[in-house]
PDB file of C-alpha atoms in Angstrom:
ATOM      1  CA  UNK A   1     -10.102 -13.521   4.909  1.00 53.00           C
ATOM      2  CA  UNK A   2      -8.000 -14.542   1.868  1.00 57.00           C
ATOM      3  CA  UNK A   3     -11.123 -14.458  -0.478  1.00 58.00           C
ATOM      4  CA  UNK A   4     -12.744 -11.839   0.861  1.00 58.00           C
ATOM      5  CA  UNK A   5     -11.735  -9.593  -2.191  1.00 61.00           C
ATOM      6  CA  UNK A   6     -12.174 -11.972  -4.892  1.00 64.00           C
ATOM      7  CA  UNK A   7     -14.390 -11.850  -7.922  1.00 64.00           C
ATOM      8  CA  UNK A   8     -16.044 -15.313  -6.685  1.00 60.00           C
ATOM      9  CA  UNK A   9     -14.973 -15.693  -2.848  1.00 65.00           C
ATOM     10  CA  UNK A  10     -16.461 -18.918  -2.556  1.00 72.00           C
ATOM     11  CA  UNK A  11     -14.432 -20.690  -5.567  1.00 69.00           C
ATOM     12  CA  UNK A  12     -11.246 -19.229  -4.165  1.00 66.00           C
ATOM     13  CA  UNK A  13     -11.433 -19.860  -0.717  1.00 74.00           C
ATOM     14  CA  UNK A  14     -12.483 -23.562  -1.881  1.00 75.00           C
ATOM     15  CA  UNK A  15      -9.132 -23.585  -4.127  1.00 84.00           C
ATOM     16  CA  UNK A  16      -6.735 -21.759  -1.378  1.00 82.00           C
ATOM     17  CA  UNK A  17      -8.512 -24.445   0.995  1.00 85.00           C
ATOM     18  CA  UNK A  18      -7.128 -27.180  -1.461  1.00 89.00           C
ATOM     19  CA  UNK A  19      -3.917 -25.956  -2.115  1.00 91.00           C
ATOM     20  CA  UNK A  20      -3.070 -25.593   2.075  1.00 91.00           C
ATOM     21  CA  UNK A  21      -4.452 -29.062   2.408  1.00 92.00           C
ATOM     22  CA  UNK A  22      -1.759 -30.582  -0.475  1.00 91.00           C
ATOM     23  CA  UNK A  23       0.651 -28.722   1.573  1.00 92.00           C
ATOM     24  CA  UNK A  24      -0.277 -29.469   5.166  1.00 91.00           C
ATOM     25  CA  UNK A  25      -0.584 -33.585   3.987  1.00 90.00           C
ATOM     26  CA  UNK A  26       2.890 -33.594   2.189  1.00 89.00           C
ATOM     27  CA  UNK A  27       4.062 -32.221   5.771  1.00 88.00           C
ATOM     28  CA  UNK A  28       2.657 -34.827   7.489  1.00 86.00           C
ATOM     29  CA  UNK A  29       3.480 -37.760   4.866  1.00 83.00           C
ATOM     30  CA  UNK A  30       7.493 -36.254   4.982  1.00 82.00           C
ATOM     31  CA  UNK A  31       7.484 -35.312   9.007  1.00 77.00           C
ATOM     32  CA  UNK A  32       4.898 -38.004  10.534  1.00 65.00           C
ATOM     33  CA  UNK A  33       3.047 -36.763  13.942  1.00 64.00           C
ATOM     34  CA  UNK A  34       6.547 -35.131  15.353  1.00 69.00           C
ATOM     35  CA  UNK A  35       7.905 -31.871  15.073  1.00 76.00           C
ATOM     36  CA  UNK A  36       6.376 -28.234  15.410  1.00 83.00           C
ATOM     37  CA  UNK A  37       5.938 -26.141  12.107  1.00 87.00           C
ATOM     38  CA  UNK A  38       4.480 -22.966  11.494  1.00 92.00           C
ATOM     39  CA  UNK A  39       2.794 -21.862   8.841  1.00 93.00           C
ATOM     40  CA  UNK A  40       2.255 -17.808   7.460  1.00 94.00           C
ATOM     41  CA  UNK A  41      -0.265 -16.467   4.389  1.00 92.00           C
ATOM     42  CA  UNK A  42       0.739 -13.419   2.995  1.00 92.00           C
ATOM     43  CA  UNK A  43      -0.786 -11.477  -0.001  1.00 85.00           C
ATOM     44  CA  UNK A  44       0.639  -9.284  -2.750  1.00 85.00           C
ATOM     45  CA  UNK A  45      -1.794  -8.563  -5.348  1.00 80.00           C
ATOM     46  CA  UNK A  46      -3.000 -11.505  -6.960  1.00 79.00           C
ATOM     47  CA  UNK A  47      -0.331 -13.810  -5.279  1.00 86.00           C
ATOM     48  CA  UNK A  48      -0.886 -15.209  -2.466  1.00 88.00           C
ATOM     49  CA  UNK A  49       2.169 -16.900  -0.961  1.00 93.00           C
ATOM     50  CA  UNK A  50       2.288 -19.753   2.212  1.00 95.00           C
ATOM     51  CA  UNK A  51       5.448 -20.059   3.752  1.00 96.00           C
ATOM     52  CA  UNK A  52       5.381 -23.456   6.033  1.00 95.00           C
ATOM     53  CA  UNK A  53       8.445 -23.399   8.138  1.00 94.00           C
ATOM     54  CA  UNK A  54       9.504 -26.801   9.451  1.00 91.00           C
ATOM     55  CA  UNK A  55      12.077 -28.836  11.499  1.00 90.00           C
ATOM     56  CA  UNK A  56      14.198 -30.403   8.692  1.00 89.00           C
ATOM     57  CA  UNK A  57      16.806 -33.570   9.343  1.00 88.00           C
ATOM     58  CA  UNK A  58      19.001 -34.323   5.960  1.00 88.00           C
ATOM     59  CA  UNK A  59      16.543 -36.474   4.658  1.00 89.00           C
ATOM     60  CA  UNK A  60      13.414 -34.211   5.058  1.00 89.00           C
ATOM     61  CA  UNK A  61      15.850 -31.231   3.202  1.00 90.00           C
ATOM     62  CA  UNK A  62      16.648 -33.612   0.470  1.00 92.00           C
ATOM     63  CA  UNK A  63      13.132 -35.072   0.005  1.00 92.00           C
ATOM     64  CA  UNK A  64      12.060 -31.006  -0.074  1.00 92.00           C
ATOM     65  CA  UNK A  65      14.742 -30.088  -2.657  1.00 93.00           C
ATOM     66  CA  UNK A  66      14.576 -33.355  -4.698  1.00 92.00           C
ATOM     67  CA  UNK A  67      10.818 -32.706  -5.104  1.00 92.00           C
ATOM     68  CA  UNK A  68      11.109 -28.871  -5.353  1.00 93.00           C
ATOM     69  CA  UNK A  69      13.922 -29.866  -8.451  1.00 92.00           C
ATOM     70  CA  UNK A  70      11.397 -31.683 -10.220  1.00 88.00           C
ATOM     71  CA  UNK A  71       8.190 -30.854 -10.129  1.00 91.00           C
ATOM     72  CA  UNK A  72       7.301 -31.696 -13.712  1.00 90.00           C
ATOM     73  CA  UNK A  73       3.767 -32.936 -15.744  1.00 93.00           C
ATOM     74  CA  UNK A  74       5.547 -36.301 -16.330  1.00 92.00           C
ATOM     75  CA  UNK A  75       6.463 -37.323 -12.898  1.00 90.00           C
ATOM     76  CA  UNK A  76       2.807 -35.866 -12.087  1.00 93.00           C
ATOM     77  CA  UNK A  77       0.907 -38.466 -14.007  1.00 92.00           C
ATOM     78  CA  UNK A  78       3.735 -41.499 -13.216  1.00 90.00           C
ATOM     79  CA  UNK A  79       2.484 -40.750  -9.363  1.00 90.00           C
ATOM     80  CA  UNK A  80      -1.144 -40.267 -10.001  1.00 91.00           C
ATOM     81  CA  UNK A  81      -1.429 -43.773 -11.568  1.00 92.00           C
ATOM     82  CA  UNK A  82       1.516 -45.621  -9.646  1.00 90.00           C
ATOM     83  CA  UNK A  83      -0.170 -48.747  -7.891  1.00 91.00           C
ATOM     84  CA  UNK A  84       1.049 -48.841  -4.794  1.00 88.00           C
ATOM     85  CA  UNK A  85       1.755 -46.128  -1.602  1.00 86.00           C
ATOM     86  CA  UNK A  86       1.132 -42.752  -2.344  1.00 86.00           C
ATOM     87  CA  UNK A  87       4.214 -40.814  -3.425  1.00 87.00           C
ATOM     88  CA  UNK A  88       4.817 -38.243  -0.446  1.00 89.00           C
ATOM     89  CA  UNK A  89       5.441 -35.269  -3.261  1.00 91.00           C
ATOM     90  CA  UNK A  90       2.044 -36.018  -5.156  1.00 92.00           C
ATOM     91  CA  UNK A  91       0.620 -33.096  -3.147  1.00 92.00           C
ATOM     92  CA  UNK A  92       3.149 -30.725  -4.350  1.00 94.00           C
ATOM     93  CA  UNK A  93       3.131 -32.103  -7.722  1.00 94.00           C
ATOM     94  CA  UNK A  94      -0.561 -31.691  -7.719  1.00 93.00           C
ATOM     95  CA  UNK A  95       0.521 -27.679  -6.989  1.00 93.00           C
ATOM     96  CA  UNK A  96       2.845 -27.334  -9.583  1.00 94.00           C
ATOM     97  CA  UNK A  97       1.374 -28.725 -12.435  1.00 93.00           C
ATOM     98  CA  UNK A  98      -2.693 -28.346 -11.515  1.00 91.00           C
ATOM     99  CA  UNK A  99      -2.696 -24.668  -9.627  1.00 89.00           C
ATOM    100  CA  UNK A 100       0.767 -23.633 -11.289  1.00 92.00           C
ATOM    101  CA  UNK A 101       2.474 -22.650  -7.882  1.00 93.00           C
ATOM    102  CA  UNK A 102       5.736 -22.207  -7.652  1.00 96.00           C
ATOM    103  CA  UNK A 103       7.111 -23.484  -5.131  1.00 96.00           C
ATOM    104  CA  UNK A 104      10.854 -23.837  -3.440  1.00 96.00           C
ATOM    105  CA  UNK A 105      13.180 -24.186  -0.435  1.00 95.00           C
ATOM    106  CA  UNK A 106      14.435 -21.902   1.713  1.00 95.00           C
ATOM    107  CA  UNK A 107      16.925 -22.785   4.538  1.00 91.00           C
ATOM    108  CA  UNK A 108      15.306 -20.750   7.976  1.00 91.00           C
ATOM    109  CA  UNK A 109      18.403 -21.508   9.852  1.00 88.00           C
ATOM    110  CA  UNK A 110      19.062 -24.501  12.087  1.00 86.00           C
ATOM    111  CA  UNK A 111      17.083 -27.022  11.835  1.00 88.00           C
ATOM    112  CA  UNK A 112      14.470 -25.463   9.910  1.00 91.00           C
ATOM    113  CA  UNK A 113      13.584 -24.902   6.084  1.00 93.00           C
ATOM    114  CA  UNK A 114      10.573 -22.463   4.560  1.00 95.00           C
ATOM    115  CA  UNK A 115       8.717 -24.314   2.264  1.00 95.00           C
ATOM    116  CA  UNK A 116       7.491 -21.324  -0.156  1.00 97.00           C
ATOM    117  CA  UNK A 117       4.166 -21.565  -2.252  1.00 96.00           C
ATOM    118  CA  UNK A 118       3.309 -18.795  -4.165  1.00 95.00           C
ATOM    119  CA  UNK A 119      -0.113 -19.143  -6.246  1.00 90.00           C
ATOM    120  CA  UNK A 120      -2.037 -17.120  -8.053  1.00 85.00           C
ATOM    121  CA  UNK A 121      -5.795 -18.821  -8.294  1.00 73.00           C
ATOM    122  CA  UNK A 122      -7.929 -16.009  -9.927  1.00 72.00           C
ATOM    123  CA  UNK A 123      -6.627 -13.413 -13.079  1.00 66.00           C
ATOM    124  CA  UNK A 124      -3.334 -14.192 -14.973  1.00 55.00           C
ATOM    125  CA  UNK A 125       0.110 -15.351 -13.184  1.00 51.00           C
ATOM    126  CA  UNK A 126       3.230 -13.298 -14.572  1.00 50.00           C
TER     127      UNK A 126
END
């Protein structure tokens, strides 16, 4: 449905396919096998914007905003060629600096926080 439109459908859905995937994995490397999240797709244009809202403790919220804070080309390339554990934020790294989302934090009240993506994979971004 998202790529339906698209000049070549098959490269975006494979990108917008790539992109959830960083997202849904940096979920699951923060948040582990508990909690319920849900996740909407919306389109305006040529942005298309996933908003994954999720059960947040402190340290989930800080990891979220710490990441969101610095999602810069340097820290990119420190965690793709760290030895080690995967850094939990290289999927939205990977986002910001490869696709050129942007990307923040939104408190959704409680327990909660919206974890915004907006990317633009085909035609210019403003």
């Amino acid at each position: 449905m998202i790529s339906h439109d698209r000049g070549d459908s098959l490269r975006y859905g494979n990108l917008f396919s790539s992109a959830l995937n960083e997202l849904l994995e940096t979920v699951f490397r923060v948040h582990g096998p508990f909690g319920a999240f849900s996740c909407a797709v919306y389109r305006m244009q040529g942005c298309d914007r996933i908003e994954l809202t999720l059960p947040a403790d402190a340290q989930a919220r800080a990891f979220y905003k710490n990441t969101t804070n610095s999602l810069d080309a340097e820290r990119y390339q420190t965690a793709l060629f760290a030895p080690g554990a995967i850094e939990p934020a290289i999927g939205l790294l990977e986002l910001a600096i490869d696709y050129q989302a942007k990307i923040r934090v939104e408190d959704a009240g409680g327990d909660t926080l919206r974890l915004v993506t907006e990317l633009v994979l085909e035609g210019e971004r403003d």
